[in-house]
PDB file of C-alpha atoms in Angstrom:
ATOM      1  CA  MET A   1     -19.805 -19.926   3.167  1.00  0.00           C
ATOM      2  CA  PRO A   2     -21.423 -22.787   5.128  1.00  0.00           C
ATOM      3  CA  HIS A   3     -23.162 -25.484   3.115  1.00  0.00           C
ATOM      4  CA  ASP A   4     -25.425 -27.186   5.588  1.00  0.00           C
ATOM      5  CA  SER A   5     -28.638 -27.357   3.628  1.00  0.00           C
ATOM      6  CA  ASP A   6     -29.736 -30.752   2.283  1.00  0.00           C
ATOM      7  CA  ASP A   7     -31.077 -29.300  -0.931  1.00  0.00           C
ATOM      8  CA  HIS A   8     -27.942 -27.273  -1.653  1.00  0.00           C
ATOM      9  CA  THR A   9     -24.846 -29.417  -1.651  1.00  0.00           C
ATOM     10  CA  HIS A  10     -21.637 -29.198  -3.656  1.00  0.00           C
ATOM     11  CA  ALA A  11     -19.912 -32.326  -4.902  1.00  0.00           C
ATOM     12  CA  HIS A  12     -16.694 -30.376  -5.254  1.00  0.00           C
ATOM     13  CA  SER A  13     -14.936 -27.465  -3.603  1.00  0.00           C
ATOM     14  CA  VAL A  14     -15.938 -23.913  -4.452  1.00  0.00           C
ATOM     15  CA  LEU A  15     -13.793 -22.580  -7.291  1.00  0.00           C
ATOM     16  CA  PRO A  16     -11.813 -19.481  -6.230  1.00  0.00           C
ATOM     17  CA  SER A  17     -11.665 -16.362  -8.399  1.00  0.00           C
ATOM     18  CA  ASP A  18      -9.485 -16.243 -11.499  1.00  0.00           C
ATOM     19  CA  ALA A  19      -7.116 -13.814  -9.752  1.00  0.00           C
ATOM     20  CA  THR A  20      -6.748 -16.179  -6.776  1.00  0.00           C
ATOM     21  CA  LEU A  21      -5.849 -19.055  -9.119  1.00  0.00           C
ATOM     22  CA  ARG A  22      -3.323 -16.911 -11.004  1.00  0.00           C
ATOM     23  CA  VAL A  23      -1.590 -15.856  -7.767  1.00  0.00           C
ATOM     24  CA  LYS A  24      -1.554 -19.481  -6.617  1.00  0.00           C
ATOM     25  CA  ALA A  25       0.018 -20.467  -9.952  1.00  0.00           C
ATOM     26  CA  ILE A  26       2.877 -17.974  -9.540  1.00  0.00           C
ATOM     27  CA  GLU A  27       3.446 -19.075  -5.944  1.00  0.00           C
ATOM     28  CA  THR A  28       3.389 -22.776  -6.820  1.00  0.00           C
ATOM     29  CA  LEU A  29       5.850 -22.317  -9.660  1.00  0.00           C
ATOM     30  CA  LEU A  30       8.340 -20.267  -7.671  1.00  0.00           C
ATOM     31  CA  ILE A  31       8.097 -22.525  -4.608  1.00  0.00           C
ATOM     32  CA  SER A  32       8.686 -25.612  -6.758  1.00  0.00           C
ATOM     33  CA  LYS A  33      11.816 -23.967  -8.162  1.00  0.00           C
ATOM     34  CA  GLY A  34      12.954 -23.196  -4.602  1.00  0.00           C
ATOM     35  CA  LEU A  35      12.964 -19.460  -5.300  1.00  0.00           C
ATOM     36  CA  ILE A  36      10.625 -18.337  -2.539  1.00  0.00           C
ATOM     37  CA  ASP A  37       9.819 -19.263   1.035  1.00  0.00           C
ATOM     38  CA  PRO A  38       6.068 -19.664   1.779  1.00  0.00           C
ATOM     39  CA  ALA A  39       6.598 -18.790   5.465  1.00  0.00           C
ATOM     40  CA  ALA A  40       8.145 -15.461   4.469  1.00  0.00           C
ATOM     41  CA  LEU A  41       5.035 -14.635   2.426  1.00  0.00           C
ATOM     42  CA  ASP A  42       2.759 -15.263   5.416  1.00  0.00           C
ATOM     43  CA  ALA A  43       4.979 -13.117   7.622  1.00  0.00           C
ATOM     44  CA  ILE A  44       4.802 -10.197   5.180  1.00  0.00           C
ATOM     45  CA  VAL A  45       1.003 -10.316   5.000  1.00  0.00           C
ATOM     46  CA  ASP A  46       0.772 -10.504   8.794  1.00  0.00           C
ATOM     47  CA  THR A  47       3.095  -7.536   9.222  1.00  0.00           C
ATOM     48  CA  TYR A  48       1.084  -5.214   6.994  1.00  0.00           C
ATOM     49  CA  GLN A  49      -2.305  -6.439   8.152  1.00  0.00           C
ATOM     50  CA  ASN A  50      -1.595  -6.313  11.861  1.00  0.00           C
ATOM     51  CA  LYS A  51       1.610  -4.547  12.813  1.00  0.00           C
ATOM     52  CA  ILE A  52       2.344  -1.591  10.565  1.00  0.00           C
ATOM     53  CA  GLY A  53      -0.032   1.299   9.969  1.00  0.00           C
ATOM     54  CA  PRO A  54      -0.609   5.014  10.409  1.00  0.00           C
ATOM     55  CA  LYS A  55      -0.228   4.718  14.174  1.00  0.00           C
ATOM     56  CA  ASN A  56       3.543   4.601  13.579  1.00  0.00           C
ATOM     57  CA  GLY A  57       3.493   7.901  11.719  1.00  0.00           C
ATOM     58  CA  ALA A  58       1.206   9.376  14.384  1.00  0.00           C
ATOM     59  CA  MET A  59       3.855   8.639  17.035  1.00  0.00           C
ATOM     60  CA  VAL A  60       6.438  10.512  14.957  1.00  0.00           C
ATOM     61  CA  VAL A  61       4.134  13.504  14.515  1.00  0.00           C
ATOM     62  CA  ALA A  62       3.247  13.575  18.232  1.00  0.00           C
ATOM     63  CA  ARG A  63       6.920  13.557  19.164  1.00  0.00           C
ATOM     64  CA  ALA A  64       7.673  16.302  16.653  1.00  0.00           C
ATOM     65  CA  TRP A  65       4.933  18.406  18.258  1.00  0.00           C
ATOM     66  CA  SER A  66       6.271  17.773  21.765  1.00  0.00           C
ATOM     67  CA  ASP A  67      10.058  17.837  21.430  1.00  0.00           C
ATOM     68  CA  SER A  68      11.731  20.751  19.625  1.00  0.00           C
ATOM     69  CA  ALA A  69      15.121  19.006  19.380  1.00  0.00           C
ATOM     70  CA  PHE A  70      13.428  15.997  17.775  1.00  0.00           C
ATOM     71  CA  TYR A  71      11.518  18.333  15.459  1.00  0.00           C
ATOM     72  CA  ASP A  72      14.783  19.863  14.210  1.00  0.00           C
ATOM     73  CA  THR A  73      16.522  16.528  13.611  1.00  0.00           C
ATOM     74  CA  LEU A  74      13.406  15.131  11.922  1.00  0.00           C
ATOM     75  CA  PHE A  75      13.633  17.724   9.171  1.00  0.00           C
ATOM     76  CA  TYR A  76      17.415  17.485   9.009  1.00  0.00           C
ATOM     77  CA  ASP A  77      17.437  13.709   8.442  1.00  0.00           C
ATOM     78  CA  THR A  78      13.994  12.120   8.447  1.00  0.00           C
ATOM     79  CA  THR A  79      15.068   8.593   7.533  1.00  0.00           C
ATOM     80  CA  GLU A  80      17.631   8.349  10.328  1.00  0.00           C
ATOM     81  CA  THR A  81      15.421  10.029  12.915  1.00  0.00           C
ATOM     82  CA  VAL A  82      12.411   7.792  12.367  1.00  0.00           C
ATOM     83  CA  ALA A  83      14.697   4.743  12.163  1.00  0.00           C
ATOM     84  CA  ASP A  84      15.816   5.579  15.710  1.00  0.00           C
ATOM     85  CA  MET A  85      12.170   5.150  16.738  1.00  0.00           C
ATOM     86  CA  GLY A  86      12.154   1.706  15.121  1.00  0.00           C
ATOM     87  CA  PHE A  87      10.418   2.755  11.896  1.00  0.00           C
ATOM     88  CA  TYR A  88      12.549   1.590   9.012  1.00  0.00           C
ATOM     89  CA  GLY A  89      12.710  -1.159   6.441  1.00  0.00           C
ATOM     90  CA  ARG A  90      11.109  -1.835   3.133  1.00  0.00           C
ATOM     91  CA  GLN A  91       9.907   1.236   1.256  1.00  0.00           C
ATOM     92  CA  GLY A  92      11.277   3.396   4.041  1.00  0.00           C
ATOM     93  CA  GLU A  93      14.868   3.594   2.846  1.00  0.00           C
ATOM     94  CA  HIS A  94      14.572   7.312   2.064  1.00  0.00           C
ATOM     95  CA  ILE A  95      11.827   9.306   3.694  1.00  0.00           C
ATOM     96  CA  MET A  96      11.429  13.076   3.841  1.00  0.00           C
ATOM     97  CA  ALA A  97       9.168  14.863   6.313  1.00  0.00           C
ATOM     98  CA  LEU A  98       7.300  17.943   5.091  1.00  0.00           C
ATOM     99  CA  GLN A  99       6.366  20.727   7.433  1.00  0.00           C
ATOM    100  CA  ASN A 100       2.879  22.261   7.225  1.00  0.00           C
ATOM    101  CA  THR A 101       2.704  25.895   8.332  1.00  0.00           C
ATOM    102  CA  ASP A 102       0.264  28.783   8.010  1.00  0.00           C
ATOM    103  CA  GLU A 103       2.038  29.677   4.770  1.00  0.00           C
ATOM    104  CA  ILE A 104       2.507  26.225   3.195  1.00  0.00           C
ATOM    105  CA  HIS A 105       0.273  23.167   3.017  1.00  0.00           C
ATOM    106  CA  ASN A 106       1.915  20.024   1.646  1.00  0.00           C
ATOM    107  CA  ILE A 107       0.143  17.180  -0.102  1.00  0.00           C
ATOM    108  CA  VAL A 108       1.672  13.875  -1.230  1.00  0.00           C
ATOM    109  CA  VAL A 109       0.885  11.784  -4.293  1.00  0.00           C
ATOM    110  CA  CYS A 110       2.601   9.151  -6.419  1.00  0.00           C
ATOM    111  CA  THR A 111       1.856   9.845 -10.064  1.00  0.00           C
ATOM    112  CA  LEU A 112       3.738   6.723 -11.224  1.00  0.00           C
ATOM    113  CA  CYS A 113       2.004   4.066  -9.125  1.00  0.00           C
ATOM    114  CA  SER A 114       1.547   4.203  -5.336  1.00  0.00           C
ATOM    115  CA  CYS A 115       4.911   4.888  -3.660  1.00  0.00           C
ATOM    116  CA  TYR A 116       4.226   5.503   0.022  1.00  0.00           C
ATOM    117  CA  PRO A 117       6.251   5.454   3.284  1.00  0.00           C
ATOM    118  CA  TRP A 118       5.191   1.977   4.409  1.00  0.00           C
ATOM    119  CA  PRO A 119       7.067   1.905   7.749  1.00  0.00           C
ATOM    120  CA  LEU A 120       5.173   5.034   8.861  1.00  0.00           C
ATOM    121  CA  LEU A 121       1.775   4.721   7.195  1.00  0.00           C
ATOM    122  CA  GLY A 122       1.370   1.065   6.179  1.00  0.00           C
ATOM    123  CA  ILE A 123      -0.311   0.229   2.872  1.00  0.00           C
ATOM    124  CA  PRO A 124      -1.944   3.161   1.031  1.00  0.00           C
ATOM    125  CA  PRO A 125      -5.735   3.487   0.919  1.00  0.00           C
ATOM    126  CA  SER A 126      -7.604   2.798  -2.336  1.00  0.00           C
ATOM    127  CA  TRP A 127      -8.128   6.461  -3.182  1.00  0.00           C
ATOM    128  CA  TYR A 128      -4.363   7.111  -3.030  1.00  0.00           C
ATOM    129  CA  LYS A 129      -3.926   4.412  -5.686  1.00  0.00           C
ATOM    130  CA  SER A 130      -6.803   5.594  -7.888  1.00  0.00           C
ATOM    131  CA  ASP A 131      -6.215   7.174 -11.286  1.00  0.00           C
ATOM    132  CA  ALA A 132      -8.360  10.128 -10.272  1.00  0.00           C
ATOM    133  CA  TYR A 133      -6.237  11.101  -7.260  1.00  0.00           C
ATOM    134  CA  ARG A 134      -2.921  10.368  -8.981  1.00  0.00           C
ATOM    135  CA  ALA A 135      -3.797  12.621 -11.899  1.00  0.00           C
ATOM    136  CA  ARG A 136      -5.783  15.370 -10.215  1.00  0.00           C
ATOM    137  CA  ALA A 137      -3.659  15.950  -7.096  1.00  0.00           C
ATOM    138  CA  VAL A 138      -1.042  17.549  -9.331  1.00  0.00           C
ATOM    139  CA  ARG A 139      -3.390  19.303 -11.757  1.00  0.00           C
ATOM    140  CA  GLU A 140      -5.925  20.771  -9.359  1.00  0.00           C
ATOM    141  CA  PRO A 141      -4.757  20.217  -5.775  1.00  0.00           C
ATOM    142  CA  ARG A 142      -7.063  22.788  -4.176  1.00  0.00           C
ATOM    143  CA  LYS A 143     -10.111  21.182  -5.742  1.00  0.00           C
ATOM    144  CA  VAL A 144      -8.987  17.729  -4.608  1.00  0.00           C
ATOM    145  CA  LEU A 145      -8.313  19.033  -1.105  1.00  0.00           C
ATOM    146  CA  ALA A 146     -11.777  20.618  -0.988  1.00  0.00           C
ATOM    147  CA  GLU A 147     -13.290  17.220  -1.825  1.00  0.00           C
ATOM    148  CA  PHE A 148     -11.472  15.830   1.218  1.00  0.00           C
ATOM    149  CA  GLY A 149     -12.953  18.663   3.285  1.00  0.00           C
ATOM    150  CA  VAL A 150      -9.721  20.636   3.416  1.00  0.00           C
ATOM    151  CA  THR A 151     -10.204  24.281   2.556  1.00  0.00           C
ATOM    152  CA  LEU A 152      -7.270  26.604   2.962  1.00  0.00           C
ATOM    153  CA  PRO A 153      -6.973  30.375   3.139  1.00  0.00           C
ATOM    154  CA  SER A 154      -6.005  31.854  -0.241  1.00  0.00           C
ATOM    155  CA  GLU A 155      -2.703  33.086   1.203  1.00  0.00           C
ATOM    156  CA  THR A 156      -1.649  29.501   2.039  1.00  0.00           C
ATOM    157  CA  SER A 157       0.373  27.954  -0.799  1.00  0.00           C
ATOM    158  CA  VAL A 158      -0.203  24.320  -1.701  1.00  0.00           C
ATOM    159  CA  ARG A 159       2.847  22.232  -2.530  1.00  0.00           C
ATOM    160  CA  VAL A 160       2.390  18.859  -4.200  1.00  0.00           C
ATOM    161  CA  TRP A 161       5.129  16.270  -3.695  1.00  0.00           C
ATOM    162  CA  ASP A 162       5.435  13.321  -6.059  1.00  0.00           C
ATOM    163  CA  SER A 163       6.729  10.256  -4.192  1.00  0.00           C
ATOM    164  CA  THR A 164       8.978   7.860  -6.044  1.00  0.00           C
ATOM    165  CA  ALA A 165      10.459   4.446  -5.375  1.00  0.00           C
ATOM    166  CA  GLU A 166      13.598   6.296  -4.237  1.00  0.00           C
ATOM    167  CA  LEU A 167      12.102   9.024  -2.028  1.00  0.00           C
ATOM    168  CA  ARG A 168       8.830   8.948  -0.106  1.00  0.00           C
ATOM    169  CA  TYR A 169       7.251  11.903   1.676  1.00  0.00           C
ATOM    170  CA  PHE A 170       5.052  12.322   4.687  1.00  0.00           C
ATOM    171  CA  VAL A 171       3.499  15.417   6.165  1.00  0.00           C
ATOM    172  CA  ILE A 172       3.874  16.795   9.671  1.00  0.00           C
ATOM    173  CA  PRO A 173       0.578  18.635  10.101  1.00  0.00           C
ATOM    174  CA  GLN A 174       0.197  21.685  12.321  1.00  0.00           C
ATOM    175  CA  ARG A 175      -0.439  20.963  15.966  1.00  0.00           C
ATOM    176  CA  PRO A 176      -4.088  21.524  16.895  1.00  0.00           C
ATOM    177  CA  LYS A 177      -4.797  24.462  19.146  1.00  0.00           C
ATOM    178  CA  GLY A 178      -5.634  23.778  22.793  1.00  0.00           C
ATOM    179  CA  THR A 179      -3.266  20.842  23.175  1.00  0.00           C
ATOM    180  CA  GLU A 180      -0.591  22.525  25.274  1.00  0.00           C
ATOM    181  CA  GLY A 181       0.840  20.184  27.893  1.00  0.00           C
ATOM    182  CA  TRP A 182      -0.685  17.053  26.323  1.00  0.00           C
ATOM    183  CA  SER A 183       1.271  13.790  26.451  1.00  0.00           C
ATOM    184  CA  GLU A 184       2.637  12.301  23.210  1.00  0.00           C
ATOM    185  CA  LYS A 185       0.164   9.439  23.516  1.00  0.00           C
ATOM    186  CA  ARG A 186      -2.781  11.815  23.763  1.00  0.00           C
ATOM    187  CA  LEU A 187      -1.470  13.898  20.875  1.00  0.00           C
ATOM    188  CA  ALA A 188      -0.909  10.826  18.699  1.00  0.00           C
ATOM    189  CA  ALA A 189      -4.613   9.999  18.971  1.00  0.00           C
ATOM    190  CA  LEU A 190      -5.389  13.250  17.123  1.00  0.00           C
ATOM    191  CA  VAL A 191      -3.171  12.428  14.145  1.00  0.00           C
ATOM    192  CA  THR A 192      -5.077  10.921  11.232  1.00  0.00           C
ATOM    193  CA  ARG A 193      -3.642   9.041   8.284  1.00  0.00           C
ATOM    194  CA  ASP A 194      -4.957  11.648   5.858  1.00  0.00           C
ATOM    195  CA  SER A 195      -3.321  14.464   7.819  1.00  0.00           C
ATOM    196  CA  MET A 196       0.055  12.786   7.160  1.00  0.00           C
ATOM    197  CA  ILE A 197      -0.696  12.604   3.414  1.00  0.00           C
ATOM    198  CA  GLY A 198      -1.890  16.205   3.411  1.00  0.00           C
ATOM    199  CA  THR A 199      -5.497  15.444   2.497  1.00  0.00           C
ATOM    200  CA  GLY A 200      -6.781  16.037   6.016  1.00  0.00           C
ATOM    201  CA  PHE A 201      -6.212  17.865   9.254  1.00  0.00           C
ATOM    202  CA  PRO A 202      -5.584  16.310  12.655  1.00  0.00           C
ATOM    203  CA  LYS A 203      -8.639  15.934  14.866  1.00  0.00           C
ATOM    204  CA  ASP A 204      -9.542  18.895  17.042  1.00  0.00           C
ATOM    205  CA  ALA A 205      -8.674  18.851  20.735  1.00  0.00           C
ATOM    206  CA  GLN A 206     -11.788  17.867  22.682  1.00  0.00           C
TER     207      GLN A 206
ATOM    208  CA  MET B   1      -4.989   4.911  18.588  1.00  0.00           C
ATOM    209  CA  SER B   2      -7.283   2.023  19.421  1.00  0.00           C
ATOM    210  CA  ALA B   3      -9.784   2.797  16.643  1.00  0.00           C
ATOM    211  CA  PRO B   4      -9.831   0.224  13.826  1.00  0.00           C
ATOM    212  CA  PRO B   5      -8.603   1.335  10.400  1.00  0.00           C
ATOM    213  CA  PRO B   6     -11.374   2.743   8.201  1.00  0.00           C
ATOM    214  CA  GLU B   7     -10.889   0.118   5.510  1.00  0.00           C
ATOM    215  CA  PRO B   8      -9.142  -3.241   5.327  1.00  0.00           C
ATOM    216  CA  VAL B   9      -5.539  -3.197   4.146  1.00  0.00           C
ATOM    217  CA  PHE B  10      -6.389  -5.759   1.472  1.00  0.00           C
ATOM    218  CA  GLU B  11      -9.956  -6.207   0.258  1.00  0.00           C
ATOM    219  CA  GLU B  12      -9.310  -9.790  -0.851  1.00  0.00           C
ATOM    220  CA  VAL B  13      -6.910 -12.459   0.389  1.00  0.00           C
ATOM    221  CA  TRP B  14      -5.261 -12.809  -3.034  1.00  0.00           C
ATOM    222  CA  GLN B  15      -4.334  -9.121  -3.016  1.00  0.00           C
ATOM    223  CA  GLY B  16      -2.333  -9.552   0.193  1.00  0.00           C
ATOM    224  CA  GLN B  17      -0.675 -12.676  -1.205  1.00  0.00           C
ATOM    225  CA  LEU B  18       0.230 -10.890  -4.431  1.00  0.00           C
ATOM    226  CA  PHE B  19       1.652  -7.964  -2.491  1.00  0.00           C
ATOM    227  CA  ALA B  20       3.706 -10.273  -0.250  1.00  0.00           C
ATOM    228  CA  LEU B  21       4.960 -12.234  -3.236  1.00  0.00           C
ATOM    229  CA  THR B  22       6.230  -9.076  -4.935  1.00  0.00           C
ATOM    230  CA  VAL B  23       7.881  -7.746  -1.761  1.00  0.00           C
ATOM    231  CA  HIS B  24       9.497 -11.115  -1.066  1.00  0.00           C
ATOM    232  CA  LEU B  25      10.888 -11.432  -4.595  1.00  0.00           C
ATOM    233  CA  ASN B  26      12.307  -7.911  -4.370  1.00  0.00           C
ATOM    234  CA  GLU B  27      13.894  -8.592  -0.974  1.00  0.00           C
ATOM    235  CA  SER B  28      15.338 -11.859  -2.230  1.00  0.00           C
ATOM    236  CA  GLY B  29      17.209  -9.831  -4.838  1.00  0.00           C
ATOM    237  CA  TYR B  30      15.417 -10.968  -8.001  1.00  0.00           C
ATOM    238  CA  PHE B  31      14.613  -7.388  -9.020  1.00  0.00           C
ATOM    239  CA  SER B  32      14.903  -3.848  -7.690  1.00  0.00           C
ATOM    240  CA  TRP B  33      11.837  -2.042  -6.420  1.00  0.00           C
ATOM    241  CA  SER B  34      12.549   0.811  -8.874  1.00  0.00           C
ATOM    242  CA  ASP B  35      12.418  -1.558 -11.840  1.00  0.00           C
ATOM    243  CA  TRP B  36       9.199  -3.070 -10.516  1.00  0.00           C
ATOM    244  CA  ALA B  37       7.664   0.390  -9.939  1.00  0.00           C
ATOM    245  CA  LYS B  38       8.494   1.366 -13.538  1.00  0.00           C
ATOM    246  CA  LYS B  39       6.908  -1.800 -14.893  1.00  0.00           C
ATOM    247  CA  PHE B  40       3.833  -1.415 -12.694  1.00  0.00           C
ATOM    248  CA  GLY B  41       3.525   2.312 -13.455  1.00  0.00           C
ATOM    249  CA  THR B  42       3.600   1.627 -17.187  1.00  0.00           C
ATOM    250  CA  SER B  43       0.903  -1.044 -16.802  1.00  0.00           C
ATOM    251  CA  LEU B  44      -1.268   1.320 -14.742  1.00  0.00           C
ATOM    252  CA  ASN B  45      -1.021   3.979 -17.429  1.00  0.00           C
ATOM    253  CA  LYS B  46      -1.853   1.475 -20.141  1.00  0.00           C
ATOM    254  CA  HIS B  47      -4.953   0.204 -18.337  1.00  0.00           C
ATOM    255  CA  GLY B  48      -6.025   3.685 -17.254  1.00  0.00           C
ATOM    256  CA  VAL B  49      -6.361   4.740 -20.905  1.00  0.00           C
ATOM    257  CA  ASP B  50      -9.584   2.754 -21.348  1.00  0.00           C
ATOM    258  CA  ARG B  51     -11.169   3.658 -18.020  1.00  0.00           C
ATOM    259  CA  ALA B  52     -10.111   5.251 -14.762  1.00  0.00           C
ATOM    260  CA  LEU B  53      -8.938   2.749 -12.161  1.00  0.00           C
ATOM    261  CA  ASN B  54     -10.562   3.132  -8.761  1.00  0.00           C
ATOM    262  CA  GLY B  55      -7.531   1.971  -6.781  1.00  0.00           C
ATOM    263  CA  GLY B  56      -9.299  -1.077  -5.362  1.00  0.00           C
ATOM    264  CA  GLU B  57      -9.615  -4.491  -6.975  1.00  0.00           C
ATOM    265  CA  ASP B  58      -8.810  -3.151 -10.451  1.00  0.00           C
ATOM    266  CA  TYR B  59      -5.527  -1.749  -9.137  1.00  0.00           C
ATOM    267  CA  PHE B  60      -4.451  -5.169  -7.883  1.00  0.00           C
ATOM    268  CA  THR B  61      -5.636  -6.819 -11.101  1.00  0.00           C
ATOM    269  CA  VAL B  62      -3.218  -4.556 -13.003  1.00  0.00           C
ATOM    270  CA  TRP B  63      -0.555  -5.411 -10.390  1.00  0.00           C
ATOM    271  CA  LEU B  64      -1.146  -9.112 -11.127  1.00  0.00           C
ATOM    272  CA  ASP B  65      -0.933  -8.596 -14.913  1.00  0.00           C
ATOM    273  CA  ALA B  66       2.261  -6.571 -14.439  1.00  0.00           C
ATOM    274  CA  LEU B  67       3.916  -9.116 -12.128  1.00  0.00           C
ATOM    275  CA  GLU B  68       3.186 -12.015 -14.499  1.00  0.00           C
ATOM    276  CA  GLU B  69       4.632 -10.076 -17.437  1.00  0.00           C
ATOM    277  CA  PHE B  70       7.615  -8.919 -15.378  1.00  0.00           C
ATOM    278  CA  LEU B  71       8.474 -12.442 -14.184  1.00  0.00           C
ATOM    279  CA  ILE B  72       8.329 -13.650 -17.797  1.00  0.00           C
ATOM    280  CA  GLU B  73      10.521 -10.753 -18.968  1.00  0.00           C
ATOM    281  CA  ILE B  74      13.199 -11.525 -16.371  1.00  0.00           C
ATOM    282  CA  ASN B  75      13.007 -15.251 -17.166  1.00  0.00           C
ATOM    283  CA  MET B  76      11.734 -16.396 -13.780  1.00  0.00           C
ATOM    284  CA  THR B  77       8.832 -18.189 -15.373  1.00  0.00           C
ATOM    285  CA  GLY B  78       7.038 -18.741 -18.671  1.00  0.00           C
ATOM    286  CA  ARG B  79       3.503 -17.893 -19.789  1.00  0.00           C
ATOM    287  CA  LYS B  80       2.789 -21.520 -20.672  1.00  0.00           C
ATOM    288  CA  ASP B  81       3.843 -22.750 -17.217  1.00  0.00           C
ATOM    289  CA  LEU B  82       1.644 -20.183 -15.503  1.00  0.00           C
ATOM    290  CA  VAL B  83      -1.391 -21.208 -17.552  1.00  0.00           C
ATOM    291  CA  LEU B  84      -0.753 -24.939 -17.043  1.00  0.00           C
ATOM    292  CA  ILE B  85      -0.437 -24.611 -13.277  1.00  0.00           C
ATOM    293  CA  LYS B  86      -3.458 -22.359 -13.023  1.00  0.00           C
ATOM    294  CA  GLU B  87      -5.518 -24.925 -14.934  1.00  0.00           C
ATOM    295  CA  ALA B  88      -4.144 -27.708 -12.709  1.00  0.00           C
ATOM    296  CA  TRP B  89      -5.344 -25.802  -9.623  1.00  0.00           C
ATOM    297  CA  LYS B  90      -8.736 -25.287 -11.249  1.00  0.00           C
ATOM    298  CA  THR B  91      -9.046 -29.018 -11.909  1.00  0.00           C
ATOM    299  CA  ALA B  92      -7.962 -29.764  -8.342  1.00  0.00           C
ATOM    300  CA  TYR B  93     -10.719 -27.545  -6.959  1.00  0.00           C
ATOM    301  CA  LEU B  94     -13.337 -29.001  -9.267  1.00  0.00           C
ATOM    302  CA  THR B  95     -12.428 -32.621  -8.528  1.00  0.00           C
ATOM    303  CA  THR B  96     -11.776 -32.435  -4.790  1.00  0.00           C
ATOM    304  CA  PRO B  97     -14.818 -33.261  -2.640  1.00  0.00           C
ATOM    305  CA  HIS B  98     -16.094 -30.295  -0.650  1.00  0.00           C
ATOM    306  CA  GLY B  99     -14.305 -30.061   2.687  1.00  0.00           C
ATOM    307  CA  ALA B 100     -11.296 -32.171   1.675  1.00  0.00           C
ATOM    308  CA  PRO B 101      -7.841 -30.566   1.460  1.00  0.00           C
ATOM    309  CA  ILE B 102      -6.998 -29.397  -2.045  1.00  0.00           C
ATOM    310  CA  SER B 103      -3.633 -30.145  -3.582  1.00  0.00           C
ATOM    311  CA  LEU B 104      -2.092 -30.509  -7.002  1.00  0.00           C
ATOM    312  CA  LYS B 105      -1.885 -34.048  -8.336  1.00  0.00           C
TER     313      LYS B 105
END
């Protein structure tokens, strides 16, 4: 906040929030003991703020829609297959792709905390981490889906998958109609984050 | 995919720093992510008893509580040290003229 008014000056610096000071305290202590590297912390923040996000997962989905051999290997060994595309690393050690069909709609939650396939989807949104979603996705998935605007025919089963620190899931939604012959890049633009969690559909072909 | 994300990854700077700190400590081998997830999950349940957490700032506040407790449990730091250093930072902010770099004395 700029302080350029003559009648509103601060003799001292603005005090950060209590949480900011507590995080600074942990950092200071561990740096002084030589246990952590401040540059590594900056690099991690930069990676998740700027480099990793749902666009990675969208590329995987678009390829699965376009390439039947890739589609088969993706469900045979998801972790290895997405690693070949360069999507691996922390919280992506064991990933399993889930296939949405006319018969089955998959939805992912983490009832323990917020386990999520970071290399493919980045950091989870607030609602994924909320108590409400974590509790209700298991108890009343159809109601939760309806609140996200996802209504399914009664003959479609809903399967809820509980991610853990050991195994994280992501959904391969059904390919939108009218996209025959589209390039992977064009297809990827239709894939939303929520469609890879199961709480949304891909965008329609326009 | 040129559209911006619908919400920022971290609502506040400290949340990103806390996240990075936890990831870095895990990758440096001080604890396993499973052990951390158990600790954090237990803390989330404990806090969620009083009121439902919305997954935003309150979620990271529980994360911060859990990390402090966890680091004390695994003997990486002590409660007293954390409080002393936090207070030292507070003093530094309150005694450093506005605009000057802030550091611990």
